[in-house]
PDB file of C-alpha atoms in Angstrom:
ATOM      1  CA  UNK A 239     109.766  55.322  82.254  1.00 37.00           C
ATOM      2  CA  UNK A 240     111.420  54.183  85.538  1.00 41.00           C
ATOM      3  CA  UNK A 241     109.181  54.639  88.127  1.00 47.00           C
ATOM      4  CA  UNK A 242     108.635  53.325  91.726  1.00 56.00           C
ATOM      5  CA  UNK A 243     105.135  52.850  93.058  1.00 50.00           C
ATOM      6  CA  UNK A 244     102.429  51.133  95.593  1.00 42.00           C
ATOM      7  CA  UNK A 245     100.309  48.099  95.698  1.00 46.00           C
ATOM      8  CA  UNK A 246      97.556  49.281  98.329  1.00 49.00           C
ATOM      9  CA  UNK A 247      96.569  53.337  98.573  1.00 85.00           C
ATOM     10  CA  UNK A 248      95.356  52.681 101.814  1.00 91.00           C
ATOM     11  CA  UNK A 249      95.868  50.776 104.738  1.00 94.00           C
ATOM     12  CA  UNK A 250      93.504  50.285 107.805  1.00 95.00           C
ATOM     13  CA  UNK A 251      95.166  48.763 110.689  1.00 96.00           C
ATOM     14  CA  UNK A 252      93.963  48.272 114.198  1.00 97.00           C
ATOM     15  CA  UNK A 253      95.994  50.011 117.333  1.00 97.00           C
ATOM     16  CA  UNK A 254      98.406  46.930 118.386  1.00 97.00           C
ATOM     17  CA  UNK A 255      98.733  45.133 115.126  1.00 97.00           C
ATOM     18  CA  UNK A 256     101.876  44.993 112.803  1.00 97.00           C
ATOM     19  CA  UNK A 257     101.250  47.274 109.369  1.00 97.00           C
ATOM     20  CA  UNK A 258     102.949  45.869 106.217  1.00 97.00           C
ATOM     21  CA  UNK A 259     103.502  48.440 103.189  1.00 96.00           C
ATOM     22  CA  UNK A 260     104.474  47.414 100.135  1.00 95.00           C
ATOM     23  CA  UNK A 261     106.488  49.468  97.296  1.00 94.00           C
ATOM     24  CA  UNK A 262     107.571  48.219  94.003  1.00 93.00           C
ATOM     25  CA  UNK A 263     110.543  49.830  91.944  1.00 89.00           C
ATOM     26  CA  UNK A 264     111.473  49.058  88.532  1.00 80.00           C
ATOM     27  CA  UNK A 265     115.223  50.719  88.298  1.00 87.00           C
ATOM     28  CA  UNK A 266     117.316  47.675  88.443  1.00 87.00           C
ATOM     29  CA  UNK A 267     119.796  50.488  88.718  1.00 87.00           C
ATOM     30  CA  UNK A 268     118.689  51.810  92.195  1.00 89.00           C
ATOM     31  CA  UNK A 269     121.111  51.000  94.888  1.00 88.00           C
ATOM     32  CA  UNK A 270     119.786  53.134  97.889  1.00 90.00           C
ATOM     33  CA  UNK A 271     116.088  52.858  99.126  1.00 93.00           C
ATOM     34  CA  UNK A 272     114.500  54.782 101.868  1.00 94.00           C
ATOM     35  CA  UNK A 273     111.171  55.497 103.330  1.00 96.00           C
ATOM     36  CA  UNK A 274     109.506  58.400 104.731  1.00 95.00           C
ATOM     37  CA  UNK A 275     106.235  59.489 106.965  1.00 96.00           C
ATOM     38  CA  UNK A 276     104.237  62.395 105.656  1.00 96.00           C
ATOM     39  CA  UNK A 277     101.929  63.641 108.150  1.00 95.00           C
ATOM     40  CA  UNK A 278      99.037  66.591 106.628  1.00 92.00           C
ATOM     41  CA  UNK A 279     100.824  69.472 105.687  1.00 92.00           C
ATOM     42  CA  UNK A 280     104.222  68.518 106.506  1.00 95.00           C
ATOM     43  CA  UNK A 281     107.275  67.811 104.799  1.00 95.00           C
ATOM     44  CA  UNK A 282     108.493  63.990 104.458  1.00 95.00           C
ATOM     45  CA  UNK A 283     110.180  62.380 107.558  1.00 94.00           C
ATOM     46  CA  UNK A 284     113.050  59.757 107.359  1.00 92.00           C
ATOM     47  CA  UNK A 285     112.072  56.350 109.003  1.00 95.00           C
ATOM     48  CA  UNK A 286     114.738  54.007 108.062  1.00 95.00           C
ATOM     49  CA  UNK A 287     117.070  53.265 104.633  1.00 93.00           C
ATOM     50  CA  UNK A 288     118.828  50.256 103.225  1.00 94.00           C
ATOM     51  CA  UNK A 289     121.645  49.872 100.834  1.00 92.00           C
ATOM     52  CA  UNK A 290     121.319  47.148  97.879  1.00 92.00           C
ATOM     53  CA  UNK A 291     123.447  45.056  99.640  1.00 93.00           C
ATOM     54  CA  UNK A 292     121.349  44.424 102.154  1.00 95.00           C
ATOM     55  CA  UNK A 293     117.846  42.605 102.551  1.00 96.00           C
ATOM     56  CA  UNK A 294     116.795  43.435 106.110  1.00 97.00           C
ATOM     57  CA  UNK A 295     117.506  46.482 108.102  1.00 97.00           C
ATOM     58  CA  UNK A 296     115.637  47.297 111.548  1.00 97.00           C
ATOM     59  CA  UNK A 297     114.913  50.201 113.333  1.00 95.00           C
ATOM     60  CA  UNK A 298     113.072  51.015 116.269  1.00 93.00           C
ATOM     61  CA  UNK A 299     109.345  49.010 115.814  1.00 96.00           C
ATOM     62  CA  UNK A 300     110.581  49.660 112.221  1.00 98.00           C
ATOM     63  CA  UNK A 301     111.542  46.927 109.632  1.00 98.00           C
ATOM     64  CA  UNK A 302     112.473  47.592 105.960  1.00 98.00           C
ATOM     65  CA  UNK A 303     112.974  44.468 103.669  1.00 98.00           C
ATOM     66  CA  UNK A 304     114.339  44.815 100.032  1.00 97.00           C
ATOM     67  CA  UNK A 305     113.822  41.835  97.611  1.00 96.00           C
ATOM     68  CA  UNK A 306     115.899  42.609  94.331  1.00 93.00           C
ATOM     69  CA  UNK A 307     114.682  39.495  92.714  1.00 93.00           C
ATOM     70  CA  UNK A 308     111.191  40.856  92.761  1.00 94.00           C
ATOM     71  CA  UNK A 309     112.231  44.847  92.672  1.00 94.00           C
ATOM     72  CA  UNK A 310     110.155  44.731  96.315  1.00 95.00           C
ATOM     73  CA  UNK A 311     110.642  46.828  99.242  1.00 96.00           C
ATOM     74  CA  UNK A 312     108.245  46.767 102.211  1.00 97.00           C
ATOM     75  CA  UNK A 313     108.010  48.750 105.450  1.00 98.00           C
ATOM     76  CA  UNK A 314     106.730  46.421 108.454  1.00 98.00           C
ATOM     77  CA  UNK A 315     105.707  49.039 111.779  1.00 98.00           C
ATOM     78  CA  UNK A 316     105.441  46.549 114.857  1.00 98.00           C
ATOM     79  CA  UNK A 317     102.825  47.533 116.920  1.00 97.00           C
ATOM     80  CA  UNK A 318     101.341  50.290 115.253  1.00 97.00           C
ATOM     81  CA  UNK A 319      99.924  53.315 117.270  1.00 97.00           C
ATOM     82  CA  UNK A 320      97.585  56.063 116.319  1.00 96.00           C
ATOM     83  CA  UNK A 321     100.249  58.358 116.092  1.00 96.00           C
ATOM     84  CA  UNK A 322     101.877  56.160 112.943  1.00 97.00           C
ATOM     85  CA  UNK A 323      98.681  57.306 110.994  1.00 97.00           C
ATOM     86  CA  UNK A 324     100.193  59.099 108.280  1.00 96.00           C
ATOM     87  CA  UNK A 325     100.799  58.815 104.416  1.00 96.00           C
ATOM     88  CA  UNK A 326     104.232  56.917 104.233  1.00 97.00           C
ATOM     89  CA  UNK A 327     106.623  56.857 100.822  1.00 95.00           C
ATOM     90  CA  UNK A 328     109.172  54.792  99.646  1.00 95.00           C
ATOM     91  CA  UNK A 329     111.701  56.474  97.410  1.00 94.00           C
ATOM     92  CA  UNK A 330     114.605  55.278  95.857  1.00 92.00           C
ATOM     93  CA  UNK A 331     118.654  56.858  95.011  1.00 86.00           C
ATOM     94  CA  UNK A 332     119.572  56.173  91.396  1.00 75.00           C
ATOM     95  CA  UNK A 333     122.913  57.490  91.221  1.00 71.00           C
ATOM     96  CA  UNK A 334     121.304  60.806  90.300  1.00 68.00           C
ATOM     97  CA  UNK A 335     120.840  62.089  93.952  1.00 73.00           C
ATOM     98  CA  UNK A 336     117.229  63.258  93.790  1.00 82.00           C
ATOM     99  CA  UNK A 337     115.099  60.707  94.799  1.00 89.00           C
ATOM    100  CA  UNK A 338     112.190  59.075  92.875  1.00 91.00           C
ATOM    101  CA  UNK A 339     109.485  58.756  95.214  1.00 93.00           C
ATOM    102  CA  UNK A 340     106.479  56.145  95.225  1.00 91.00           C
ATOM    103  CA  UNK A 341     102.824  56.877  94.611  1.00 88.00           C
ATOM    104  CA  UNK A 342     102.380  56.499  98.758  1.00 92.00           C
ATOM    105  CA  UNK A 343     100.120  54.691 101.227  1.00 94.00           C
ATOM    106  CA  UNK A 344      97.817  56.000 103.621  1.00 95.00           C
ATOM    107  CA  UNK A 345      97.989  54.351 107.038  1.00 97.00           C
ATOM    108  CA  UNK A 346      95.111  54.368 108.962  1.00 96.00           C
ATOM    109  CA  UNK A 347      95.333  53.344 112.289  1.00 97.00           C
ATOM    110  CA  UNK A 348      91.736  52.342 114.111  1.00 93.00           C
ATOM    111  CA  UNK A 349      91.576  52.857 117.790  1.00 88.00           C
TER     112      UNK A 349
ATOM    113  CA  UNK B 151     121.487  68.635 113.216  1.00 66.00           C
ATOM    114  CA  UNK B 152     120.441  68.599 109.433  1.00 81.00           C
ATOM    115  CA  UNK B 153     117.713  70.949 109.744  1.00 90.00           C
ATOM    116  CA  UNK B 154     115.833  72.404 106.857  1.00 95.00           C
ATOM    117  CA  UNK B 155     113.388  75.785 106.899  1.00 96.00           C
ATOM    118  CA  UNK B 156     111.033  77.311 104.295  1.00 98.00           C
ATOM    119  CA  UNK B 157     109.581  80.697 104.432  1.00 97.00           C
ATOM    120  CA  UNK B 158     106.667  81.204 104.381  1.00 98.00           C
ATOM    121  CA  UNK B 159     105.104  77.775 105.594  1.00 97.00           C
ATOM    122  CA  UNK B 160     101.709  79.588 103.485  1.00 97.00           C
ATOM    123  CA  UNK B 161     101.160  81.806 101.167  1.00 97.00           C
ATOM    124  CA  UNK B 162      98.077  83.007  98.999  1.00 97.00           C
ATOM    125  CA  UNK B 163      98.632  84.947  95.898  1.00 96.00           C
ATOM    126  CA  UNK B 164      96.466  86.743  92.985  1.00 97.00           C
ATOM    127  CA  UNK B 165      96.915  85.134  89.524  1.00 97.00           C
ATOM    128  CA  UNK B 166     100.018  86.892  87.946  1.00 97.00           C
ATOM    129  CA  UNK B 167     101.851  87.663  90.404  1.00 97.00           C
ATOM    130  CA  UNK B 168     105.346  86.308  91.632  1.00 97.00           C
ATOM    131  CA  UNK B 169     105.952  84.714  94.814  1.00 98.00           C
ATOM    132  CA  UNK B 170     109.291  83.956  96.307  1.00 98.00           C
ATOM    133  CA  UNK B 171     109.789  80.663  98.084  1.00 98.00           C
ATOM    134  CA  UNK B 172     113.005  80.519 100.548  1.00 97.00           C
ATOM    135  CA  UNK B 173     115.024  77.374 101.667  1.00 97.00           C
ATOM    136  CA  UNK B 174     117.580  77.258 104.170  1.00 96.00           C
ATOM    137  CA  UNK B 175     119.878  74.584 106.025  1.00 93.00           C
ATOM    138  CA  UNK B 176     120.161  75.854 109.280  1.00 92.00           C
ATOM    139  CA  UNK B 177     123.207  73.782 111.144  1.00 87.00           C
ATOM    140  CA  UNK B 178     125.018  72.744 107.548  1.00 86.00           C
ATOM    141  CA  UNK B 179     126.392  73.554 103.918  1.00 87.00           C
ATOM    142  CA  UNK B 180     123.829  72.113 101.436  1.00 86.00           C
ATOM    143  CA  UNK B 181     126.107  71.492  98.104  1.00 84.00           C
ATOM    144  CA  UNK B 182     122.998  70.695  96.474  1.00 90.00           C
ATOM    145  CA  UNK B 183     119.094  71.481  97.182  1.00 93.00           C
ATOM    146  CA  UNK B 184     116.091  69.996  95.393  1.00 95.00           C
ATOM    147  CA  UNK B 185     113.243  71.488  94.408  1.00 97.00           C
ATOM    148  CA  UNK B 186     109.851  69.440  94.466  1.00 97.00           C
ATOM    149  CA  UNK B 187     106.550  69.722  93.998  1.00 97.00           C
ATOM    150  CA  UNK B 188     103.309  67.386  95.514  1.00 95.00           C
ATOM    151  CA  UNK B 189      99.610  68.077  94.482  1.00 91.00           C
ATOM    152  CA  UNK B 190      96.897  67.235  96.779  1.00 86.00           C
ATOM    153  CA  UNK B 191      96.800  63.377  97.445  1.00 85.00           C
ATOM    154  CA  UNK B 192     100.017  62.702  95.106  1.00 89.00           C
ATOM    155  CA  UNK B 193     103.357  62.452  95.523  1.00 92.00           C
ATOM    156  CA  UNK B 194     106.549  64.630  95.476  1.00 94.00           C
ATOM    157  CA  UNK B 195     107.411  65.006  91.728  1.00 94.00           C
ATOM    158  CA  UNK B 196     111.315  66.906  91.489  1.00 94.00           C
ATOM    159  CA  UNK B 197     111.259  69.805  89.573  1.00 96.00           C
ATOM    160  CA  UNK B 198     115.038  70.524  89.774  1.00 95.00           C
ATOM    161  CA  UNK B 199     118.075  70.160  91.402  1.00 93.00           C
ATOM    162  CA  UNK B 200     120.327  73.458  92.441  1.00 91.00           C
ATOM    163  CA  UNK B 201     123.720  73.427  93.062  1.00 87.00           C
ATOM    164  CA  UNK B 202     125.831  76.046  94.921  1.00 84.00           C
ATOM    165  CA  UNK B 203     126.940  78.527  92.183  1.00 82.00           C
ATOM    166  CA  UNK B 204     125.743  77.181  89.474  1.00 85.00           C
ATOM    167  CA  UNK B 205     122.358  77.168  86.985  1.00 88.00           C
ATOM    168  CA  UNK B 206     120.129  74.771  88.032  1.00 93.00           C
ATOM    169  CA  UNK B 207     118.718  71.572  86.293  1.00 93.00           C
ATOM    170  CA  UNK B 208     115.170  71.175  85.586  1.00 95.00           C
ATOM    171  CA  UNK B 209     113.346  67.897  85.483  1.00 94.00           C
ATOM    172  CA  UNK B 210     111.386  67.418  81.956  1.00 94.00           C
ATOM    173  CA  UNK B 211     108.048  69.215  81.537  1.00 94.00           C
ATOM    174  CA  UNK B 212     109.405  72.220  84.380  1.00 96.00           C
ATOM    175  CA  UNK B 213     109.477  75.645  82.775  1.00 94.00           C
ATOM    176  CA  UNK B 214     112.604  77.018  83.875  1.00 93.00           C
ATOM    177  CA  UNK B 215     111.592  80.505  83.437  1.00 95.00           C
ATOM    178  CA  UNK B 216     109.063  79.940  85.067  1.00 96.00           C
ATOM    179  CA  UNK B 217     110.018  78.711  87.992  1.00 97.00           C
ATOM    180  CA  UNK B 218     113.434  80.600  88.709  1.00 96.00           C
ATOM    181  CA  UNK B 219     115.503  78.743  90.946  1.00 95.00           C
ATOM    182  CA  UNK B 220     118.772  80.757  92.788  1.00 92.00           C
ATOM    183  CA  UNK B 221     121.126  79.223  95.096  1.00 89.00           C
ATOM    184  CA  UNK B 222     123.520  81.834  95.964  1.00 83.00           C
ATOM    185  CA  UNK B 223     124.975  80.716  99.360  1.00 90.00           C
ATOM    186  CA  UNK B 224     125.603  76.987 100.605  1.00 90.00           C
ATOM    187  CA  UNK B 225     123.048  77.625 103.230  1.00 93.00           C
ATOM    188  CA  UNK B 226     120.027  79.134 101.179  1.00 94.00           C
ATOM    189  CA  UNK B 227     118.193  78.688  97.598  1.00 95.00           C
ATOM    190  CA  UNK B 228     115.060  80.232  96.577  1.00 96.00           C
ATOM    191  CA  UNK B 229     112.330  79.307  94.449  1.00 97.00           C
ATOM    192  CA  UNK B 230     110.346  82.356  92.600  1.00 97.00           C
ATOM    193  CA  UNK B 231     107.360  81.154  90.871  1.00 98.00           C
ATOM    194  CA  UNK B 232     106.396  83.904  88.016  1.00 97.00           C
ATOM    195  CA  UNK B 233     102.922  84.772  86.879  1.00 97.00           C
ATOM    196  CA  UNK B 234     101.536  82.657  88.804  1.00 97.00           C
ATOM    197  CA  UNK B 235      98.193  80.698  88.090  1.00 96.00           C
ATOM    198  CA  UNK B 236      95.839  78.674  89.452  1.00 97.00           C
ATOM    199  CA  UNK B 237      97.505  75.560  88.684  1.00 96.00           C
ATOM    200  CA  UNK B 238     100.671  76.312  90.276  1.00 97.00           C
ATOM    201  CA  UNK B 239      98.600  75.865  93.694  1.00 97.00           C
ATOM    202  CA  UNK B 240     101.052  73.041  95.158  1.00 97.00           C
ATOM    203  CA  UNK B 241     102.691  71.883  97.972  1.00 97.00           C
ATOM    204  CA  UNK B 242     106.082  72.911  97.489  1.00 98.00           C
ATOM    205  CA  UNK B 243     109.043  70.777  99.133  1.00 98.00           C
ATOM    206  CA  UNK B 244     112.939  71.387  99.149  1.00 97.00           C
ATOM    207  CA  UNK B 245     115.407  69.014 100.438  1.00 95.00           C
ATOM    208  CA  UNK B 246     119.036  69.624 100.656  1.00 92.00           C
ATOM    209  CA  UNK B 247     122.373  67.331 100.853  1.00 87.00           C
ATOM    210  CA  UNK B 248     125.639  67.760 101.723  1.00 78.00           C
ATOM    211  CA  UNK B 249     129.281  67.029 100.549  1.00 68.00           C
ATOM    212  CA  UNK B 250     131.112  68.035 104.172  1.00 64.00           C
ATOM    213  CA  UNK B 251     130.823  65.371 106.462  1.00 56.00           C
ATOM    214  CA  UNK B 252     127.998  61.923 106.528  1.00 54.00           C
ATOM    215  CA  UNK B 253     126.464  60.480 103.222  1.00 58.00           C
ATOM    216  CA  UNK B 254     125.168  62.301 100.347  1.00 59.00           C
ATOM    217  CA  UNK B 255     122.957  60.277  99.742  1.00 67.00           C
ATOM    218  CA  UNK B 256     120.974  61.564 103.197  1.00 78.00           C
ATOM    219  CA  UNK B 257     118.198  64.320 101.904  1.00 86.00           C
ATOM    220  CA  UNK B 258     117.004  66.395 104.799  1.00 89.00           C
ATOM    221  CA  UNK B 259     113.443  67.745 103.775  1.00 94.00           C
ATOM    222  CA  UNK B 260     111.791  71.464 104.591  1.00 96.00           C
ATOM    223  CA  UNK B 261     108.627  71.154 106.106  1.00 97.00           C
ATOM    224  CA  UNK B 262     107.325  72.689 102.983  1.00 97.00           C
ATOM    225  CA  UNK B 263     105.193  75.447 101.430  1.00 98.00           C
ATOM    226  CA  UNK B 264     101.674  75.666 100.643  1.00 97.00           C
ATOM    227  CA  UNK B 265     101.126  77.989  97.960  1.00 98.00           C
ATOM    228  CA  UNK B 266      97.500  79.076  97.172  1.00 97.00           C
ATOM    229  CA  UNK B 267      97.017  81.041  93.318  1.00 97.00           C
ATOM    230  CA  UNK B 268      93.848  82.257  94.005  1.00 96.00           C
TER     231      UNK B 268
END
């Protein structure tokens, strides 16, 4: 079935450096694409979104980059801190409302 | 704004007994509130999706009587999980949207329950 999942379950990074996730989808359908922070025990937490008409949004230290060619979505952090350590998820809209989520990294950030 | 609660944050149960999960939007009308579910080191799986006033819709392999879902008010759906077992242990999840005002496609998540069938 459609699904939407992860190349790397975890990611060690050192305090300082840029982190790169990566998420594949495979609904060619999917027009709305977001990703979220899970900390331990806590519900997801929006970082940033982008539309399928799009191929770069930025946030604060946050960049999300969608390649439809590929079905490829990736979550740069710029200078990642120990507080970014978390399990992050991409998910994506398609036209159904609930969101399909990814199988998730873990980003570990080394002090 | 957009905040989303879920009583209790915990809760530990014996093995055939029903527990009542509540989800609330606190500052808006959620039109619709999903329902998910996320096992230790996984990810959120959707078990349904509740609308205001009406029966909800459950994903494929979700026992609807099972897991009763009630969304009575725009500001509040529940999630009772009968007989429960073992294997029902789960993080539970809602998220709700909203028709009045902003996108629909923005889900604002509950911070989740941890339920424990012991």
């Amino acid at each position: 079935g459609e699904s939407v999942g992860l190349h790397l379950p975890t990611l060690s990074v050192q305090e300082g450096d840029n982190s790169i996730i990566n998420c594949a989808y495979s609904n060619s359908a999917s027009d709305y694409f977001i990703w979220y922070k899970q900390e331990s025990g806590k519900g997801p937490q929006f970082i940033i979104d982008i539309r399928s008409n799009m191929d770069k949004r930025q946030g604060q230290r946050v960049t999300v980059l969608l390649n439809k060619t590929v079905k490829h979505l990736s979550l740069q952090i710029a200078a990642t801190q120990p507080g970014d350590s978390a399990v992050y998820f991409c998910a994506e809209n398609t036209g159904r409302r609930a969101l399909t989520f990814g199988s998730g990294t873990r980003l570990q950030v080394q002090p | 704004g957009a905040v989303v609660s879920q009583h209790p944050s915990r809760v530990i149960c014996k093995s055939g007994t029903s527990v009542k999960i509540e989800c609330r939007s606190l500052d808006f009308q959620a039109t619709t509130m999903f329902w998910y579910r996320q096992f230790p080191k996984q990810s959120l799986m959707l078990m349904a999706t509740s609308n205001e006033g009406s029966k909800a819709t459950y994903e494929q392999g979700v026992e609807k009587d099972k897991f009763l879902i009630n969304h009575a008010s725009l500001t509040l759906s529940t999630l009772t999980v009968t007989s429960a077992h073992p294997e029902d242990s789960s993080f539970y999840i809602c998220s709700a949207i909203t028709i009045f005002g902003g996108s629909t496609d923005t889900q604002y998540f509950g911070p989740g329950t941890r339920l424990t069938v012991l």
